[in-house]
PDB file of C-alpha atoms in Angstrom:
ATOM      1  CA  UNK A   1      34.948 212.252 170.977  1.00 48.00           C
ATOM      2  CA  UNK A   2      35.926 213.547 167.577  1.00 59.00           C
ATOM      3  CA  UNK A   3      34.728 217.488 167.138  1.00 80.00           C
ATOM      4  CA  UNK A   4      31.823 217.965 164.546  1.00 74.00           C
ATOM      5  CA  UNK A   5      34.074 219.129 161.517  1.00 86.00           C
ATOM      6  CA  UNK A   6      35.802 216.133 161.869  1.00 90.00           C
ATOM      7  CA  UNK A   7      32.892 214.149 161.861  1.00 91.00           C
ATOM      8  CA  UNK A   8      31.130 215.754 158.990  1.00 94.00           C
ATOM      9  CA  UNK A   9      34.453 215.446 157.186  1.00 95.00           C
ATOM     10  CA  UNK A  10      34.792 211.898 157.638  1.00 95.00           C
ATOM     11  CA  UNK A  11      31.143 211.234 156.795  1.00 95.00           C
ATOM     12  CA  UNK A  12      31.296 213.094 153.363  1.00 96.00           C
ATOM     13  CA  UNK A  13      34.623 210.515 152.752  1.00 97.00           C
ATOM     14  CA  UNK A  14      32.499 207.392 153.675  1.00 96.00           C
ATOM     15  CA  UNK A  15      29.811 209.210 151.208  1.00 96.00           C
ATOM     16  CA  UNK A  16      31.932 209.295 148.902  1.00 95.00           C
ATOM     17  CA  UNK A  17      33.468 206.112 149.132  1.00 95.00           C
ATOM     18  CA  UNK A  18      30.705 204.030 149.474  1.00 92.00           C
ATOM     19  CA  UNK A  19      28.642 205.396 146.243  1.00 89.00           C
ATOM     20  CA  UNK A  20      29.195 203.922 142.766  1.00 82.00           C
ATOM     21  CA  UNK A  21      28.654 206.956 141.573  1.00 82.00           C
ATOM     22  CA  UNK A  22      30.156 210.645 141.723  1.00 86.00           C
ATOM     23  CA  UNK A  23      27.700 212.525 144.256  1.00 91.00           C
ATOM     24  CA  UNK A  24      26.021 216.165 143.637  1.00 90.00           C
ATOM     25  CA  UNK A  25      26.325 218.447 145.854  1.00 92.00           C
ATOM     26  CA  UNK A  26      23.037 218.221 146.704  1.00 91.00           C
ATOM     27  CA  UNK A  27      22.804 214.574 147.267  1.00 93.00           C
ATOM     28  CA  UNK A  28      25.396 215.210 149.714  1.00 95.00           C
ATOM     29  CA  UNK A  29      23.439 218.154 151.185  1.00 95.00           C
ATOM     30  CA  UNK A  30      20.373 215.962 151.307  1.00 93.00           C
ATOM     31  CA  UNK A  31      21.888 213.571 153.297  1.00 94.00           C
ATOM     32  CA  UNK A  32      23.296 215.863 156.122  1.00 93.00           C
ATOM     33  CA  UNK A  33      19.557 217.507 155.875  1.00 93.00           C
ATOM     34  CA  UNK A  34      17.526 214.420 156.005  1.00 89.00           C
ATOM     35  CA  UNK A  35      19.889 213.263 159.098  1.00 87.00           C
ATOM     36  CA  UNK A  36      19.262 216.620 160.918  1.00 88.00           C
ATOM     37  CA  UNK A  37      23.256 216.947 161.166  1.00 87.00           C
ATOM     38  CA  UNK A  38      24.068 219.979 159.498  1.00 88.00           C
ATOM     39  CA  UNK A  39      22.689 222.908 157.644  1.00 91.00           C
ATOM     40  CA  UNK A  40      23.553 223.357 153.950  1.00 92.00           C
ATOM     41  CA  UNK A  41      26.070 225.923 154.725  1.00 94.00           C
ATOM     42  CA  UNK A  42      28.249 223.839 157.215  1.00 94.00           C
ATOM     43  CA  UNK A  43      27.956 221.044 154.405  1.00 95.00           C
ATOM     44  CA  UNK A  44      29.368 224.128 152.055  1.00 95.00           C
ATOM     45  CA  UNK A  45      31.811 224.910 154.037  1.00 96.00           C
ATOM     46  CA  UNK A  46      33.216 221.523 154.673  1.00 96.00           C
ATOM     47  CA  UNK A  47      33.036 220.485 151.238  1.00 97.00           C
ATOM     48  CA  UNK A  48      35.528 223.343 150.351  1.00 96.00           C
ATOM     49  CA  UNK A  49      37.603 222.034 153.284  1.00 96.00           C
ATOM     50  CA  UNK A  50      38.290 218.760 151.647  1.00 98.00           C
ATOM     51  CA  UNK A  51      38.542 219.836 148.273  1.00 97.00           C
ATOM     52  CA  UNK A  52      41.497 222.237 149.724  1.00 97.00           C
ATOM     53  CA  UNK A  53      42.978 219.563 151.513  1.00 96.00           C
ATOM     54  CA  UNK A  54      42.909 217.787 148.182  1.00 97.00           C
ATOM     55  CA  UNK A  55      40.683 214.945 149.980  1.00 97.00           C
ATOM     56  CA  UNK A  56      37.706 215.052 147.371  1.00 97.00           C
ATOM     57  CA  UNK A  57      37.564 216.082 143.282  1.00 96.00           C
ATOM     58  CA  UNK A  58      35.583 218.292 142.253  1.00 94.00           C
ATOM     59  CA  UNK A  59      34.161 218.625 138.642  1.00 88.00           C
ATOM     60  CA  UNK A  60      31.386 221.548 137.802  1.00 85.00           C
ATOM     61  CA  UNK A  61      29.935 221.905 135.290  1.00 80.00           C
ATOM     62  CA  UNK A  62      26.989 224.890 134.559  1.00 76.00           C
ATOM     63  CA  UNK A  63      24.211 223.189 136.344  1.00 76.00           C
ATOM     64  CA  UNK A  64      26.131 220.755 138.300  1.00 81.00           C
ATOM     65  CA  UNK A  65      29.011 220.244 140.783  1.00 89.00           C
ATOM     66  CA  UNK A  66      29.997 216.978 141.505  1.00 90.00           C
ATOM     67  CA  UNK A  67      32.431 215.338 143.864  1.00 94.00           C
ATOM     68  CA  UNK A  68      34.517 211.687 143.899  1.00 94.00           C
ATOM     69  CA  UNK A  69      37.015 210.932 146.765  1.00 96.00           C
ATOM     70  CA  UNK A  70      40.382 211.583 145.818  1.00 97.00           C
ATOM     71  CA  UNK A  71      43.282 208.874 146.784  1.00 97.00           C
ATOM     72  CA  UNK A  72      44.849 210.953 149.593  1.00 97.00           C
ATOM     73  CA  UNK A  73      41.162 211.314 150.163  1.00 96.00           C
ATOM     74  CA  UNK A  74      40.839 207.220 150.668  1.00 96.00           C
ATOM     75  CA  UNK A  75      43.928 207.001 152.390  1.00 96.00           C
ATOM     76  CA  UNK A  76      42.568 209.615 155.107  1.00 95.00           C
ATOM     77  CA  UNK A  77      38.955 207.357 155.438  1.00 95.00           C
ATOM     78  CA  UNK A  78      40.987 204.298 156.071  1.00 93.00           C
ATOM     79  CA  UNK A  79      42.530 205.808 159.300  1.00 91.00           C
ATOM     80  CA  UNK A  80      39.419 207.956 160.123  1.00 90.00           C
ATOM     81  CA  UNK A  81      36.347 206.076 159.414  1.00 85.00           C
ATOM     82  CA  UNK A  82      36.441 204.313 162.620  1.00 87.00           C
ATOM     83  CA  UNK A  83      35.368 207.201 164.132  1.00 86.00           C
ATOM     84  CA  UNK A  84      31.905 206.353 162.530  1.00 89.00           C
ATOM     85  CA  UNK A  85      29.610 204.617 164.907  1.00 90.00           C
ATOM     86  CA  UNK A  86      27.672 201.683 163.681  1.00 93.00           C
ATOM     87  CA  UNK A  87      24.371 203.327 163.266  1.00 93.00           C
ATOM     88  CA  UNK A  88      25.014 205.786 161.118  1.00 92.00           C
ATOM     89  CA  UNK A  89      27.251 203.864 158.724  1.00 94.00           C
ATOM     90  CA  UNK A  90      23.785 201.746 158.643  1.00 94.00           C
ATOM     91  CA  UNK A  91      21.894 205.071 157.768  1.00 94.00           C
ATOM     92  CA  UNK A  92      24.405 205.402 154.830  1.00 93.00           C
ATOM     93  CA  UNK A  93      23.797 202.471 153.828  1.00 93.00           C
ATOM     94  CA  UNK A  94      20.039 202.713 153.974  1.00 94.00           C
ATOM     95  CA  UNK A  95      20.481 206.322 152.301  1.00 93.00           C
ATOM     96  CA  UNK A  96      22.579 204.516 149.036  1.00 91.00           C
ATOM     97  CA  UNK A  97      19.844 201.597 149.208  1.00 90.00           C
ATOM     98  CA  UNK A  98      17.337 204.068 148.734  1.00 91.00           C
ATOM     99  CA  UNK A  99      18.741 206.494 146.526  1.00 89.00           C
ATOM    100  CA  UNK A 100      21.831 204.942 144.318  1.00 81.00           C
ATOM    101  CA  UNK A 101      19.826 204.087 141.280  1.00 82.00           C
ATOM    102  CA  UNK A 102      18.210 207.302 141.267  1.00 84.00           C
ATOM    103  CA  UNK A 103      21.964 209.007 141.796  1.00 83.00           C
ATOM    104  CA  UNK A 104      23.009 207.073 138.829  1.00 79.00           C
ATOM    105  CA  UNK A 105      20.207 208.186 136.391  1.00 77.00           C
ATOM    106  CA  UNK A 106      20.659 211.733 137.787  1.00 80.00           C
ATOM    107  CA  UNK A 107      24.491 211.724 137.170  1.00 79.00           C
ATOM    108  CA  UNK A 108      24.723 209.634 134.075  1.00 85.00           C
ATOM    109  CA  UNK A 109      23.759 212.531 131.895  1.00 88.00           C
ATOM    110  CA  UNK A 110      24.994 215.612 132.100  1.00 88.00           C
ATOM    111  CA  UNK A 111      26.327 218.402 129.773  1.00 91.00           C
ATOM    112  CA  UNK A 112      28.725 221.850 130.331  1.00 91.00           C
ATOM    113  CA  UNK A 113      29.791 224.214 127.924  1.00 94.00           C
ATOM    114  CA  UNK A 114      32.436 226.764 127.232  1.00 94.00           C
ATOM    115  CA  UNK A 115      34.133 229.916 125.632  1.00 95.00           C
ATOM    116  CA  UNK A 116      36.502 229.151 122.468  1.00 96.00           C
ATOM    117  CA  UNK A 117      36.743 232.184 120.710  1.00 93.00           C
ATOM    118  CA  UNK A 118      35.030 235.716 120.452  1.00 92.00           C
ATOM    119  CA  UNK A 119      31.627 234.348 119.222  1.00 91.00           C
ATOM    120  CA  UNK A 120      32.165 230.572 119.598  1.00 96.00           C
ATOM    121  CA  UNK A 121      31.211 228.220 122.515  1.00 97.00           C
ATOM    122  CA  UNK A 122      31.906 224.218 122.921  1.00 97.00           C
ATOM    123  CA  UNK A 123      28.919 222.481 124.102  1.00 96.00           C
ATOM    124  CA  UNK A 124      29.991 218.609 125.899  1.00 94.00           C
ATOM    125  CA  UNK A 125      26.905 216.369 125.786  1.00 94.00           C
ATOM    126  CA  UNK A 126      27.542 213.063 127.601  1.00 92.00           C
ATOM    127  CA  UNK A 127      25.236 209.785 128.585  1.00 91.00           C
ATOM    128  CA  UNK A 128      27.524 207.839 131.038  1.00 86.00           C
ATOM    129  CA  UNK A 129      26.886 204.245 132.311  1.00 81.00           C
ATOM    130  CA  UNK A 130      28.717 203.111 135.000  1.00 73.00           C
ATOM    131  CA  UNK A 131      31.098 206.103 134.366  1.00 72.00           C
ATOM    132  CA  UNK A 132      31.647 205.069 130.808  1.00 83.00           C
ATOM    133  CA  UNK A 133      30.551 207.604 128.244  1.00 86.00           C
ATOM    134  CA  UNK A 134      28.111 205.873 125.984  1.00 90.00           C
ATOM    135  CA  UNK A 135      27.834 209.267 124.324  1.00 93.00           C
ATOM    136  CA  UNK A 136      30.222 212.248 124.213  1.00 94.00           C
ATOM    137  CA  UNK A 137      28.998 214.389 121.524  1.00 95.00           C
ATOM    138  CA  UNK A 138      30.703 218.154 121.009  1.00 97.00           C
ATOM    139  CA  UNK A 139      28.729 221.033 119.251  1.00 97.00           C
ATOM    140  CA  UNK A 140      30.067 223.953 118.368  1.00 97.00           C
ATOM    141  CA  UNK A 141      27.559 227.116 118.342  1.00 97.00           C
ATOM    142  CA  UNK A 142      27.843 230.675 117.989  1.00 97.00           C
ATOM    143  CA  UNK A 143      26.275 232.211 121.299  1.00 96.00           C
ATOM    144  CA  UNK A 144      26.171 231.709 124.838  1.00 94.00           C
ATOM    145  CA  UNK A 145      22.656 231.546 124.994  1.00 96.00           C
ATOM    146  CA  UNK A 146      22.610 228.374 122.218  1.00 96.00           C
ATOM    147  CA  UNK A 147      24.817 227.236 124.532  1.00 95.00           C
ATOM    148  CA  UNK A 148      22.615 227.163 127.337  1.00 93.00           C
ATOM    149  CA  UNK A 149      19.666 226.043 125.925  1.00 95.00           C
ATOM    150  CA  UNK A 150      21.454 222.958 124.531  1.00 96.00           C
ATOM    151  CA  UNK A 151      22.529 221.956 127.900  1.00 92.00           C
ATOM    152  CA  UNK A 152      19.166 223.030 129.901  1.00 91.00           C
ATOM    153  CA  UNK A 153      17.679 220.982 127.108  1.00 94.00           C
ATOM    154  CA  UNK A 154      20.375 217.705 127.178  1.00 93.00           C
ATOM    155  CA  UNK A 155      18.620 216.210 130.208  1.00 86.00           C
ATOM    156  CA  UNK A 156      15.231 215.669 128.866  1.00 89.00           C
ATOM    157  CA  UNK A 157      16.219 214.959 125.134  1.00 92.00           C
ATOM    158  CA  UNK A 158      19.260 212.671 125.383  1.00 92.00           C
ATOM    159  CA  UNK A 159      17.319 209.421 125.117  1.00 91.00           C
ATOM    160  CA  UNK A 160      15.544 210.852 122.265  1.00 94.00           C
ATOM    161  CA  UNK A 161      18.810 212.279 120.779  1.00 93.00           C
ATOM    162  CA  UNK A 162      20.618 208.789 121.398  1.00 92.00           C
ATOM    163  CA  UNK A 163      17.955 206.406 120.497  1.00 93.00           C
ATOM    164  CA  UNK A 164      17.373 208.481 117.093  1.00 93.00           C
ATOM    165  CA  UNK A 165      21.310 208.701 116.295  1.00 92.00           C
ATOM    166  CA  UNK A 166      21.487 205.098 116.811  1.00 92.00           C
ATOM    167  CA  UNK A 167      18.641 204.352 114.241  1.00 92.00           C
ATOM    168  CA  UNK A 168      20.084 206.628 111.823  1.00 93.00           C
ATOM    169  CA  UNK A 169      23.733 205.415 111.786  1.00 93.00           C
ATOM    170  CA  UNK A 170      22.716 201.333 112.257  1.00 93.00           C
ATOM    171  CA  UNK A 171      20.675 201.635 109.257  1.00 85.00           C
TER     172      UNK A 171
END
């Protein structure tokens, strides 16, 4: 039997593989919770793993890290995922049953920012469908803390935002 790491590697691969979607670290963390397989420091601490191995991407942003399998990452679950038995590649597929449309509204809008000059910062607003931006929109603003509060306030405004930009410019 394959040891745990192994295991938990593979799994986050199959994750990973199976979603249409780049997963948040903590959908992936609420998986291994939910299952009762790992605490959210093992999932941590294997998540690094891969990412050094170069098996998953990472992309992080200020209030989000998210992770994609990589193509050495692919080539690694098509030798390994055997190693899954058939039950839990059924709970993953339950798990992405009941929780992929909800991953995609989660992920599909999302916004990071960052330092260009002494007292400028670069705000990156996006609405994503399907992993397509529908909207990439770049502000520029004077302080870190405009920064911020464009980004904490991105989530709950970009339908508003969108839906009034595309009334105003179809006109």
């Amino acid at each position: 039997m394959a040891k745990p790491n192994t295991i938990y590697k593979t799994i986050i691969l199959y994750l990973l593989d199976r979603s249409e979607c780049a997963l948040s670290n903590l959908q992936i963390s609420d998986f291994f919770l939910q299952e009762g397989f790992a605490n959210y420091f093992k999932v941590q601490s294997i998540l690094a793993e891969l990412i050094r191995l170069g098996l998953i991407n990472e992309q992080v942003t200020h209030e989000n890290t998210q992770y994609t399998i990589s193509e050495k990452g692919q080539e690694t679950l098509s030798f390994s995922k055997d190693k899954l038995n058939h039950d839990l590649k059924n709970d993953i597929r339950l798990f992405f049953e009941q929780n992929q449309m909800s991953f995609k509204l989660e992920n599909s809008v999302f916004s990071d920012y960052r330092r260009i000059g002494p007292e400028s910062y670069q705000v990156d607003l996006h609405i994503q469908d399907d992993g397509r931006d529908q909207l990439a929109l770049q502000i520029n603003v004077h302080t870190k803390e405009q920064a911020e509060a464009i980004c904490n306030n991105w989530k709950n405004s970009s339908d508003e935002v969108f839906a009034l930009l595309m009334d105003t410019l179809l006109k």
